[in-house]
Amino acid sequence: MADRAEAHIDANQSRFIEELKQFMRFPSVSAQRARDKDTRACAEWLVEHFRKLGLEAQLIDIGGQPIVRAAAKGKKSRRVLIYGHYDVQPEDPLAEWKTPPFEPTIRDGILYGRGATDDKGQVFAHIKAIESLLATEGELPCEVMFLLEGEEESGGDALPRYVRQAREELACDAVVISDSTMYDANTPAITNGLRGIFTFEFTVKGPSSDVHSGAYGGAIANPAMVVAQILAACVSPEGKVLVPHFYDDVAPLEDWERENFRKLGFDDQALARELSIPRLHGEAGYSTLERLWARPTFEVNGVLGGYQGQGAKTIIPASATAKVSVRLVPHQDPARIRDLVFEHIRGVCPDTVRLEIPGCAMSPPVLFDVNTPVIRAAQEALRKGFGREAVFIRCGGSIPVVSTFVEQLRCPVVLMGFGLDSDHPHGPNEHFSLDSFIRGAKAAVHLLRAI
Ligand code: BES
Ligand code: MN
Ligand code: MN
């Protein structure tokens, strides 16, 4: 028998895609205050959209960007919470976009625009799954609640705070999230672990203003050089983090998972080609997938300081800054790692300059049990939606609120992503395959039924 909800998805594809484009036209960049109005307008659009579909929807304002909450009853009282985020990363570097970031464009079956894969396209697949079930069956197979936040990309804490406040109302049987990736374009995946993250910046201050590098060079420390020396003292040339006790709590992989990583058969050369680099780099003794998914890292995100203009300018800069993200894995504790890193940096910084570390943001790593009924439901859903067996992967990125769900709601969490790392999330020309969007919507239908 033909599946009526799937048929509805196929028949309404082009309208769904037009609606997704509308969703993507809002420049909901949560990091930028100048975009606060657009971010709110995007949330209001979602509330309207949910109401048109027959869900009870509202904005939740508790400081920070608004949270969109929408709910619908189902045949069974079992309840699924679907999480996602409607905010996006800043669009820069703007000059590298082939078509404007907030004017979504389709080329060769691929939708280009900021938020296409991270996370508007993936969220919208779930919304259209709900629409298709309601349109064809009049009722959902189980109760559904959407919680869509507007500050995932900027380290906001509105949603974690709300989850702590409203944990009783939010009680559910499973949390479902599509904000991660498939293994490759043909292989759907369930993400069974996310790295945690801890971001900070530090500033090294020298003379009260930039000074002549001939007049003073040799007599005083150079802040930009000190930043370089501090960074070099944090990571060895082959990628080992040099902060004492950094690796103390890192959990080794279980045998099944090491074997799983090996079987996925990662192609190092293909990645090097894709990224136009001579070869890969990282901690010795670990495979690429282990380094990406199960080992912690210390990455420099930006270095600022000194003269940036054309030609030479002979100065010793007054100050220099580095921005850093540290990725964490089970069972590293973000607060302990923060203390270790700051202590190390303070220890290696010479007393010829002043060091300032203004603050930091962090979220813990998570690892899920894969032997649960909800995971089996997701496997079945992905098999039906994508026509292929799902594999287990981990993800090197972070979704901060997930650890709050685990801790406060104490229910199984399933991450089934429809994107690809090569979709360029956060970069120029972000995109999402429309085929994955449609298959994802079908998988979302099957997941609610299976749960
Ligand atoms: N969707 C990503 C997380 C992700 C990244 C999943 C790569 C799968 C592969 C999420 O939106 C994200 O970018 N998270 C940030 C969190 C940070 C801003 C606190 C990250 O990981 O950098
Ligand atoms: Mn995301
Ligand atoms: Mn992101």
PDB file of N, CA and C in Angstrom, residues 193-196 249-252 293-296 328-333 364-368 394:
ATOM      1  N   GLY A 193      27.533  10.469  19.652  1.00  0.00           N
ATOM      2  CA  GLY A 193      28.329  11.283  20.573  1.00  0.00           C
ATOM      3  C   GLY A 193      28.646  12.642  19.971  1.00  0.00           C
ATOM      4  N   LEU A 194      28.671  13.656  20.823  1.00  0.00           N
ATOM      5  CA  LEU A 194      29.047  15.013  20.401  1.00  0.00           C
ATOM      6  C   LEU A 194      30.224  15.457  21.252  1.00  0.00           C
ATOM      7  N   ARG A 195      31.153  16.180  20.660  1.00  0.00           N
ATOM      8  CA  ARG A 195      32.194  16.755  21.500  1.00  0.00           C
ATOM      9  C   ARG A 195      31.629  17.948  22.270  1.00  0.00           C
ATOM     10  N   GLY A 196      32.223  18.219  23.403  1.00  0.00           N
ATOM     11  CA  GLY A 196      31.894  19.427  24.147  1.00  0.00           C
ATOM     12  C   GLY A 196      32.782  20.547  23.650  1.00  0.00           C
ATOM     13  N   ASP A 249      41.231  12.655  31.929  1.00  0.00           N
ATOM     14  CA  ASP A 249      39.895  12.054  32.036  1.00  0.00           C
ATOM     15  C   ASP A 249      39.320  11.582  30.702  1.00  0.00           C
ATOM     16  N   VAL A 250      40.141  11.592  29.658  1.00  0.00           N
ATOM     17  CA  VAL A 250      39.639  11.173  28.339  1.00  0.00           C
ATOM     18  C   VAL A 250      39.330   9.677  28.352  1.00  0.00           C
ATOM     19  N   ALA A 251      38.084   9.333  28.027  1.00  0.00           N
ATOM     20  CA  ALA A 251      37.681   7.920  28.016  1.00  0.00           C
ATOM     21  C   ALA A 251      38.203   7.262  26.750  1.00  0.00           C
ATOM     22  N   PRO A 252      38.852   6.104  26.872  1.00  0.00           N
ATOM     23  CA  PRO A 252      39.248   5.386  25.653  1.00  0.00           C
ATOM     24  C   PRO A 252      37.998   4.863  24.947  1.00  0.00           C
ATOM     25  N   TRP A 293      36.450  12.625  16.352  1.00  0.00           N
ATOM     26  CA  TRP A 293      35.244  12.346  17.128  1.00  0.00           C
ATOM     27  C   TRP A 293      35.490  11.966  18.586  1.00  0.00           C
ATOM     28  N   ALA A 294      36.678  11.462  18.879  1.00  0.00           N
ATOM     29  CA  ALA A 294      36.866  10.910  20.225  1.00  0.00           C
ATOM     30  C   ALA A 294      38.115  11.426  20.919  1.00  0.00           C
ATOM     31  N   ARG A 295      38.789  12.414  20.337  1.00  0.00           N
ATOM     32  CA  ARG A 295      39.953  13.026  20.973  1.00  0.00           C
ATOM     33  C   ARG A 295      39.708  14.526  21.128  1.00  0.00           C
ATOM     34  N   PRO A 296      40.195  15.108  22.203  1.00  0.00           N
ATOM     35  CA  PRO A 296      40.025  16.549  22.396  1.00  0.00           C
ATOM     36  C   PRO A 296      41.065  17.323  21.580  1.00  0.00           C
ATOM     37  N   LEU A 328      36.057  19.077  23.558  1.00  0.00           N
ATOM     38  CA  LEU A 328      36.173  18.154  24.688  1.00  0.00           C
ATOM     39  C   LEU A 328      35.468  16.834  24.380  1.00  0.00           C
ATOM     40  N   VAL A 329      35.952  15.765  24.980  1.00  0.00           N
ATOM     41  CA  VAL A 329      35.309  14.457  24.790  1.00  0.00           C
ATOM     42  C   VAL A 329      35.000  13.855  26.157  1.00  0.00           C
ATOM     43  N   PRO A 330      34.117  12.823  26.177  1.00  0.00           N
ATOM     44  CA  PRO A 330      33.856  12.159  27.454  1.00  0.00           C
ATOM     45  C   PRO A 330      35.183  11.663  28.049  1.00  0.00           C
ATOM     46  N   HIS A 331      35.409  11.770  29.312  1.00  0.00           N
ATOM     47  CA  HIS A 331      34.658  12.349  30.412  1.00  0.00           C
ATOM     48  C   HIS A 331      35.346  13.610  30.914  1.00  0.00           C
ATOM     49  N   GLN A 332      35.800  14.436  29.976  1.00  0.00           N
ATOM     50  CA  GLN A 332      36.435  15.692  30.387  1.00  0.00           C
ATOM     51  C   GLN A 332      35.385  16.649  30.935  1.00  0.00           C
ATOM     52  N   ASP A 333      35.705  17.301  32.034  1.00  0.00           N
ATOM     53  CA  ASP A 333      34.803  18.252  32.662  1.00  0.00           C
ATOM     54  C   ASP A 333      35.209  19.661  32.211  1.00  0.00           C
ATOM     55  N   PRO A 364      29.441  20.670  27.962  1.00  0.00           N
ATOM     56  CA  PRO A 364      30.074  19.359  28.130  1.00  0.00           C
ATOM     57  C   PRO A 364      29.862  18.425  26.933  1.00  0.00           C
ATOM     58  N   PRO A 365      30.731  17.457  26.779  1.00  0.00           N
ATOM     59  CA  PRO A 365      30.553  16.436  25.734  1.00  0.00           C
ATOM     60  C   PRO A 365      29.418  15.488  26.116  1.00  0.00           C
ATOM     61  N   VAL A 366      28.841  14.807  25.137  1.00  0.00           N
ATOM     62  CA  VAL A 366      27.820  13.794  25.443  1.00  0.00           C
ATOM     63  C   VAL A 366      28.057  12.526  24.630  1.00  0.00           C
ATOM     64  N   LEU A 367      27.664  11.420  25.233  1.00  0.00           N
ATOM     65  CA  LEU A 367      27.786  10.117  24.574  1.00  0.00           C
ATOM     66  C   LEU A 367      26.499   9.363  24.898  1.00  0.00           C
ATOM     67  N   PHE A 368      25.863   8.762  23.880  1.00  0.00           N
ATOM     68  CA  PHE A 368      24.572   8.105  24.112  1.00  0.00           C
ATOM     69  C   PHE A 368      24.690   6.596  24.053  1.00  0.00           C
ATOM     70  N   ARG A 394      30.082   9.586  15.273  1.00  0.00           N
ATOM     71  CA  ARG A 394      30.068  10.647  16.264  1.00  0.00           C
ATOM     72  C   ARG A 394      30.268  11.940  15.506  1.00  0.00           C
TER      73      ARG A 394
END
